[in-house]
Amino acid sequence: QSALTQPASVSGSPGQSITISCTGTSSDVGTYDYVSWYQHHPGKAPKLMIYEVNNRPSGISNRFSASKSGNTASLTISGLQAEDEAEYYCTSYTTSNNFVIFGGGTKLTVL
Amino acid sequence: EVQLVESGGGLVQPGRSLRLSCAASGFTFGDYAMNWVRQAPGKGLEWVSGISWNSAGIGYADSVKGRFTISRDNAKNSLYLQMNSLRAEDSAFYYCAKDSEPFRIAAPSSSIDSWGQGTLVTVSS
């Protein structure tokens, strides 16, 4: 039950786009379209940004988009804004526990 | 408004036990899968355990399997985590977290839309 693999950090300037990857296995990301992405600001509750690979919950900006190819899912944030600076986590359904597994998290810095 | 309030955390010696509780309100508790997610200081989020809306499905992270037991009481709108044989590496904030979809059969808790404020568990002699 190893965590999904995410880069430890990414950065970008305001207005630019960045992409965060999330790599799993055939037991999770590669087989099931149950990938979610969360934004986590320190001291606040994580916020669901994407569910089922590429769906945005109501109220989430269309600057956030996501996709999946093979064992790797990706989150793209376009038009970076200062408030996007946060930790981002991917999750996936996994057959290893029949619930979910988290990625290690990616710290996004807006320069 | 969904509210999830954890309690039961504290300082405990290695090898001892602790029981966490989560009181839920603002939604029909019995309709949703629930989870415990933890975050150690300076570390990322880690899913610990989950239980389906009807308790038919239960899962644990390998790191806690055999030591932790999740349960729920839908009549009391409450979620529990019994933690036995605690280790230093179990020290973390423990969050109660709610599935975003009711009555989910496939991939329970594959998306989580509500979290509690967390309760701190410190395992140390």
mmCIF file of C-alpha atoms in Angstrom:
data_model
loop_
_atom_site.group_PDB
_atom_site.id
_atom_site.type_symbol
_atom_site.label_atom_id
_atom_site.label_comp_id
_atom_site.label_asym_id
_atom_site.label_seq_id
_atom_site.Cartn_x
_atom_site.Cartn_y
_atom_site.Cartn_z
ATOM 1 C CA GLN A 1 0.000 0.000 0.000
ATOM 2 C CA SER A 2 2.529 2.607 -1.075
ATOM 3 C CA ALA A 3 1.298 6.175 -1.440
ATOM 4 C CA LEU A 4 0.621 7.514 -4.895
ATOM 5 C CA THR A 5 3.677 9.369 -6.209
ATOM 6 C CA GLN A 6 3.537 13.139 -6.527
ATOM 7 C CA PRO A 7 6.350 15.643 -6.989
ATOM 8 C CA ALA A 8 7.275 17.244 -3.695
ATOM 9 C CA SER A 9 6.985 20.735 -5.077
ATOM 10 C CA VAL A 10 6.083 22.777 -8.115
ATOM 11 C CA SER A 11 6.122 26.495 -8.712
ATOM 12 C CA GLY A 12 4.889 29.049 -11.171
ATOM 13 C CA SER A 13 4.363 32.752 -11.615
ATOM 14 C CA PRO A 14 0.972 34.447 -11.504
ATOM 15 C CA GLY A 15 -0.915 33.892 -14.737
ATOM 16 C CA GLN A 16 1.098 30.855 -15.732
ATOM 17 C CA SER A 17 -0.077 27.240 -15.798
ATOM 18 C CA ILE A 18 1.334 24.345 -13.822
ATOM 19 C CA THR A 19 0.680 20.619 -13.843
ATOM 20 C CA ILE A 20 0.984 18.224 -10.923
ATOM 21 C CA SER A 21 1.339 14.535 -11.653
ATOM 22 C CA CYS A 22 0.106 11.608 -9.584
ATOM 23 C CA THR A 23 1.421 8.154 -10.421
ATOM 24 C CA GLY A 24 -0.084 4.951 -9.156
ATOM 25 C CA THR A 25 -0.433 1.379 -10.314
ATOM 26 C CA SER A 26 -2.882 -0.913 -12.044
ATOM 27 C CA SER A 27 -4.480 -1.501 -8.625
ATOM 28 C CA ASP A 28 -5.611 2.097 -8.425
ATOM 29 C CA VAL A 29 -5.093 4.983 -10.871
ATOM 30 C CA GLY A 30 -4.413 2.769 -13.868
ATOM 31 C CA THR A 31 -7.670 0.840 -13.704
ATOM 32 C CA TYR A 32 -10.234 2.985 -11.918
ATOM 33 C CA ASP A 33 -11.637 6.397 -12.793
ATOM 34 C CA TYR A 34 -11.924 7.375 -9.153
ATOM 35 C CA VAL A 35 -9.141 9.915 -8.883
ATOM 36 C CA SER A 36 -9.726 13.011 -6.798
ATOM 37 C CA TRP A 37 -7.654 16.094 -6.088
ATOM 38 C CA TYR A 38 -7.657 18.183 -2.905
ATOM 39 C CA GLN A 39 -6.312 21.640 -2.103
ATOM 40 C CA HIS A 40 -5.039 22.039 1.450
ATOM 41 C CA HIS A 41 -4.157 25.353 2.997
ATOM 42 C CA PRO A 42 -2.393 25.123 6.383
ATOM 43 C CA GLY A 43 -4.821 25.186 9.261
ATOM 44 C CA LYS A 44 -7.845 24.652 7.046
ATOM 45 C CA ALA A 45 -9.794 21.600 5.964
ATOM 46 C CA PRO A 46 -8.764 20.045 2.654
ATOM 47 C CA LYS A 47 -11.010 21.118 -0.226
ATOM 48 C CA LEU A 48 -12.221 18.792 -2.958
ATOM 49 C CA MET A 49 -11.197 20.279 -6.305
ATOM 50 C CA ILE A 50 -11.674 17.373 -8.731
ATOM 51 C CA TYR A 51 -13.470 14.039 -8.476
ATOM 52 C CA GLU A 52 -13.728 11.027 -10.793
ATOM 53 C CA VAL A 53 -10.658 12.078 -12.763
ATOM 54 C CA ASN A 54 -11.897 15.310 -14.339
ATOM 55 C CA ASN A 55 -15.085 16.536 -12.684
ATOM 56 C CA ARG A 56 -15.238 19.809 -10.753
ATOM 57 C CA PRO A 57 -17.601 20.156 -7.795
ATOM 58 C CA SER A 58 -19.937 23.096 -7.859
ATOM 59 C CA GLY A 59 -18.110 26.332 -7.106
ATOM 60 C CA ILE A 60 -14.652 25.210 -8.181
ATOM 61 C CA SER A 61 -13.037 27.475 -10.749
ATOM 62 C CA ASN A 62 -12.588 26.170 -14.291
ATOM 63 C CA ARG A 63 -8.940 27.165 -13.933
ATOM 64 C CA PHE A 64 -8.615 23.731 -12.352
ATOM 65 C CA SER A 65 -8.690 20.806 -14.752
ATOM 66 C CA ALA A 66 -7.481 17.241 -14.620
ATOM 67 C CA SER A 67 -6.931 14.154 -16.704
ATOM 68 C CA LYS A 68 -5.548 10.635 -16.591
ATOM 69 C CA SER A 69 -3.387 8.519 -18.860
ATOM 70 C CA GLY A 70 -2.393 5.024 -17.902
ATOM 71 C CA ASN A 71 -1.174 4.922 -14.317
ATOM 72 C CA THR A 72 -0.712 8.699 -14.091
ATOM 73 C CA ALA A 73 -3.263 11.365 -13.291
ATOM 74 C CA SER A 74 -2.581 15.061 -13.677
ATOM 75 C CA LEU A 75 -3.966 18.278 -12.243
ATOM 76 C CA THR A 76 -3.509 21.470 -14.221
ATOM 77 C CA ILE A 77 -4.024 24.913 -12.761
ATOM 78 C CA SER A 78 -4.146 27.701 -15.326
ATOM 79 C CA GLY A 79 -3.963 31.429 -14.713
ATOM 80 C CA LEU A 80 -2.129 30.908 -11.428
ATOM 81 C CA GLN A 81 -3.216 33.171 -8.590
ATOM 82 C CA ALA A 82 -1.597 33.866 -5.248
ATOM 83 C CA GLU A 83 -4.416 32.072 -3.413
ATOM 84 C CA ASP A 84 -3.626 28.867 -5.307
ATOM 85 C CA GLU A 85 -0.500 28.473 -3.183
ATOM 86 C CA ALA A 86 -1.216 25.385 -1.099
ATOM 87 C CA GLU A 87 -0.514 21.675 -0.753
ATOM 88 C CA TYR A 88 -2.265 19.502 -3.335
ATOM 89 C CA TYR A 89 -3.095 15.847 -2.817
ATOM 90 C CA CYS A 90 -4.371 13.251 -5.235
ATOM 91 C CA THR A 91 -6.302 10.204 -4.121
ATOM 92 C CA SER A 92 -7.513 7.108 -5.886
ATOM 93 C CA TYR A 93 -9.746 4.191 -5.161
ATOM 94 C CA THR A 94 -7.519 1.178 -4.600
ATOM 95 C CA THR A 95 -8.185 -2.519 -4.470
ATOM 96 C CA SER A 96 -5.537 -2.834 -1.764
ATOM 97 C CA ASN A 97 -8.006 -1.639 0.874
ATOM 98 C CA ASN A 98 -11.210 -1.124 -1.157
ATOM 99 C CA PHE A 99 -11.248 2.485 -0.116
ATOM 100 C CA VAL A 100 -8.703 5.135 -1.008
ATOM 101 C CA ILE A 101 -5.025 5.891 -1.047
ATOM 102 C CA PHE A 102 -3.459 9.346 -0.893
ATOM 103 C CA GLY A 103 -0.550 10.787 -2.792
ATOM 104 C CA GLY A 104 2.338 12.208 -0.830
ATOM 105 C CA GLY A 105 1.282 15.780 -1.564
ATOM 106 C CA THR A 106 2.743 18.549 -3.721
ATOM 107 C CA LYS A 107 3.577 21.994 -2.409
ATOM 108 C CA LEU A 108 2.606 24.631 -4.962
ATOM 109 C CA THR A 109 4.448 27.908 -4.663
ATOM 110 C CA VAL A 110 3.222 30.936 -6.576
ATOM 111 C CA LEU A 111 6.309 33.034 -7.191
ATOM 112 C CA GLU B 1 -24.293 22.866 7.521
ATOM 113 C CA VAL B 2 -22.192 19.731 7.864
ATOM 114 C CA GLN B 3 -20.317 19.540 11.146
ATOM 115 C CA LEU B 4 -17.856 16.870 12.167
ATOM 116 C CA VAL B 5 -16.396 17.179 15.649
ATOM 117 C CA GLU B 6 -13.642 14.822 16.747
ATOM 118 C CA SER B 7 -12.751 14.078 20.342
ATOM 119 C CA GLY B 8 -10.723 11.612 22.356
ATOM 120 C CA GLY B 9 -7.200 12.568 21.380
ATOM 121 C CA GLY B 10 -4.434 13.083 23.893
ATOM 122 C CA LEU B 11 -1.071 11.933 25.148
ATOM 123 C CA VAL B 12 -0.704 8.178 25.528
ATOM 124 C CA GLN B 13 2.214 5.842 26.176
ATOM 125 C CA PRO B 14 3.415 3.417 23.512
ATOM 126 C CA GLY B 15 1.491 0.167 23.607
ATOM 127 C CA ARG B 16 -1.582 1.712 25.194
ATOM 128 C CA SER B 17 -5.016 2.338 23.695
ATOM 129 C CA LEU B 18 -7.147 5.325 22.788
ATOM 130 C CA ARG B 19 -10.640 5.688 21.356
ATOM 131 C CA LEU B 20 -11.495 8.549 19.047
ATOM 132 C CA SER B 21 -15.038 9.724 18.424
ATOM 133 C CA CYS B 22 -16.583 11.905 15.747
ATOM 134 C CA ALA B 23 -19.960 13.534 16.283
ATOM 135 C CA ALA B 24 -21.723 14.356 13.025
ATOM 136 C CA SER B 25 -24.533 16.784 12.322
ATOM 137 C CA GLY B 26 -26.075 18.714 9.478
ATOM 138 C CA PHE B 27 -26.593 15.710 7.189
ATOM 139 C CA THR B 28 -28.115 12.232 7.230
ATOM 140 C CA PHE B 29 -25.146 10.458 8.780
ATOM 141 C CA GLY B 30 -26.366 6.952 8.021
ATOM 142 C CA ASP B 31 -26.379 7.630 4.283
ATOM 143 C CA TYR B 32 -22.631 8.234 3.901
ATOM 144 C CA ALA B 33 -19.392 6.324 4.158
ATOM 145 C CA MET B 34 -17.047 7.828 6.734
ATOM 146 C CA ASN B 35 -13.304 7.828 7.182
ATOM 147 C CA TRP B 36 -10.424 8.626 9.464
ATOM 148 C CA VAL B 37 -7.521 10.463 7.864
ATOM 149 C CA ARG B 38 -4.404 11.499 9.753
ATOM 150 C CA GLN B 39 -1.600 13.968 9.312
ATOM 151 C CA ALA B 40 1.596 13.760 11.310
ATOM 152 C CA PRO B 41 3.386 17.069 11.953
ATOM 153 C CA GLY B 42 5.210 18.115 8.799
ATOM 154 C CA LYS B 43 3.884 15.143 6.843
ATOM 155 C CA GLY B 44 1.165 14.576 4.284
ATOM 156 C CA LEU B 45 -2.363 13.299 4.643
ATOM 157 C CA GLU B 46 -2.736 9.556 5.154
ATOM 158 C CA TRP B 47 -6.001 7.640 4.912
ATOM 159 C CA VAL B 48 -6.300 5.434 7.986
ATOM 160 C CA SER B 49 -9.641 3.667 7.815
ATOM 161 C CA GLY B 50 -13.070 3.826 6.242
ATOM 162 C CA ILE B 51 -16.519 2.346 6.820
ATOM 163 C CA SER B 52 -19.394 2.197 4.385
ATOM 164 C CA TRP B 53 -22.748 3.755 5.122
ATOM 165 C CA ASN B 54 -24.206 0.451 6.306
ATOM 166 C CA SER B 55 -20.981 -0.866 7.934
ATOM 167 C CA ALA B 56 -20.870 -3.686 5.376
ATOM 168 C CA GLY B 57 -17.568 -2.457 3.991
ATOM 169 C CA ILE B 58 -14.584 -1.647 6.181
ATOM 170 C CA GLY B 59 -10.993 -0.936 5.192
ATOM 171 C CA TYR B 60 -7.704 -0.134 6.884
ATOM 172 C CA ALA B 61 -4.325 1.156 5.845
ATOM 173 C CA ASP B 62 -1.638 -1.492 6.153
ATOM 174 C CA SER B 63 0.068 0.655 8.785
ATOM 175 C CA VAL B 64 -2.827 0.219 11.240
ATOM 176 C CA LYS B 65 -4.390 -3.086 10.199
ATOM 177 C CA GLY B 66 -4.812 -5.410 13.153
ATOM 178 C CA ARG B 67 -4.381 -2.582 15.675
ATOM 179 C CA PHE B 68 -7.170 -0.104 14.839
ATOM 180 C CA THR B 69 -10.901 -0.790 14.594
ATOM 181 C CA ILE B 70 -13.405 1.554 12.967
ATOM 182 C CA SER B 71 -17.092 1.503 13.840
ATOM 183 C CA ARG B 72 -20.156 3.675 13.608
ATOM 184 C CA ASP B 73 -23.470 4.126 15.365
ATOM 185 C CA ASN B 74 -25.939 5.591 12.902
ATOM 186 C CA ALA B 75 -28.535 6.059 15.644
ATOM 187 C CA LYS B 76 -26.094 8.304 17.489
ATOM 188 C CA ASN B 77 -24.646 9.987 14.371
ATOM 189 C CA SER B 78 -21.213 8.952 15.538
ATOM 190 C CA LEU B 79 -18.037 7.464 14.120
ATOM 191 C CA TYR B 80 -15.364 5.805 16.230
ATOM 192 C CA LEU B 81 -11.773 4.651 15.955
ATOM 193 C CA GLN B 82 -10.440 2.237 18.554
ATOM 194 C CA MET B 83 -6.659 2.441 18.508
ATOM 195 C CA ASN B 84 -4.725 -0.308 20.272
ATOM 196 C CA SER B 85 -1.007 -1.037 20.579
ATOM 197 C CA LEU B 86 -0.204 2.558 19.756
ATOM 198 C CA ARG B 87 3.226 3.442 18.394
ATOM 199 C CA ALA B 88 5.162 6.667 18.203
ATOM 200 C CA GLU B 89 4.528 6.746 14.466
ATOM 201 C CA ASP B 90 0.784 6.926 15.109
ATOM 202 C CA SER B 91 1.236 10.431 16.513
ATOM 203 C CA ALA B 92 -0.776 12.780 14.314
ATOM 204 C CA PHE B 93 -3.853 14.891 13.954
ATOM 205 C CA TYR B 94 -6.763 12.556 13.213
ATOM 206 C CA TYR B 95 -9.564 13.881 11.029
ATOM 207 C CA CYS B 96 -13.062 12.543 10.571
ATOM 208 C CA ALA B 97 -14.020 12.806 6.887
ATOM 209 C CA LYS B 98 -17.288 12.286 5.006
ATOM 210 C CA ASP B 99 -17.832 10.734 1.597
ATOM 211 C CA SER B 100 -19.317 13.150 -0.926
ATOM 212 C CA GLU B 101 -21.846 10.670 -2.296
ATOM 213 C CA PRO B 102 -24.589 8.834 -0.350
ATOM 214 C CA PHE B 103 -25.092 5.093 -0.503
ATOM 215 C CA ARG B 104 -21.940 4.643 -2.523
ATOM 216 C CA ILE B 105 -21.233 0.973 -3.247
ATOM 217 C CA ALA B 106 -18.359 1.184 -5.714
ATOM 218 C CA ALA B 107 -15.245 2.994 -4.564
ATOM 219 C CA PRO B 108 -16.528 4.265 -1.201
ATOM 220 C CA SER B 109 -15.067 7.602 -0.137
ATOM 221 C CA SER B 110 -13.303 8.060 -3.464
ATOM 222 C CA SER B 111 -14.174 11.721 -2.964
ATOM 223 C CA ILE B 112 -14.479 13.433 0.404
ATOM 224 C CA ASP B 113 -16.338 16.704 0.808
ATOM 225 C CA SER B 114 -16.286 17.423 4.535
ATOM 226 C CA TRP B 115 -13.653 17.217 7.261
ATOM 227 C CA GLY B 116 -13.580 17.803 10.971
ATOM 228 C CA GLN B 117 -11.095 20.092 12.695
ATOM 229 C CA GLY B 118 -9.037 17.152 13.936
ATOM 230 C CA THR B 119 -7.953 15.741 17.269
ATOM 231 C CA LEU B 120 -4.292 15.364 18.195
ATOM 232 C CA VAL B 121 -2.915 12.000 19.251
ATOM 233 C CA THR B 122 0.565 11.961 20.735
ATOM 234 C CA VAL B 123 2.185 8.638 21.505
ATOM 235 C CA SER B 124 5.162 9.088 23.762
ATOM 236 C CA SER B 125 6.618 7.783 26.990
#
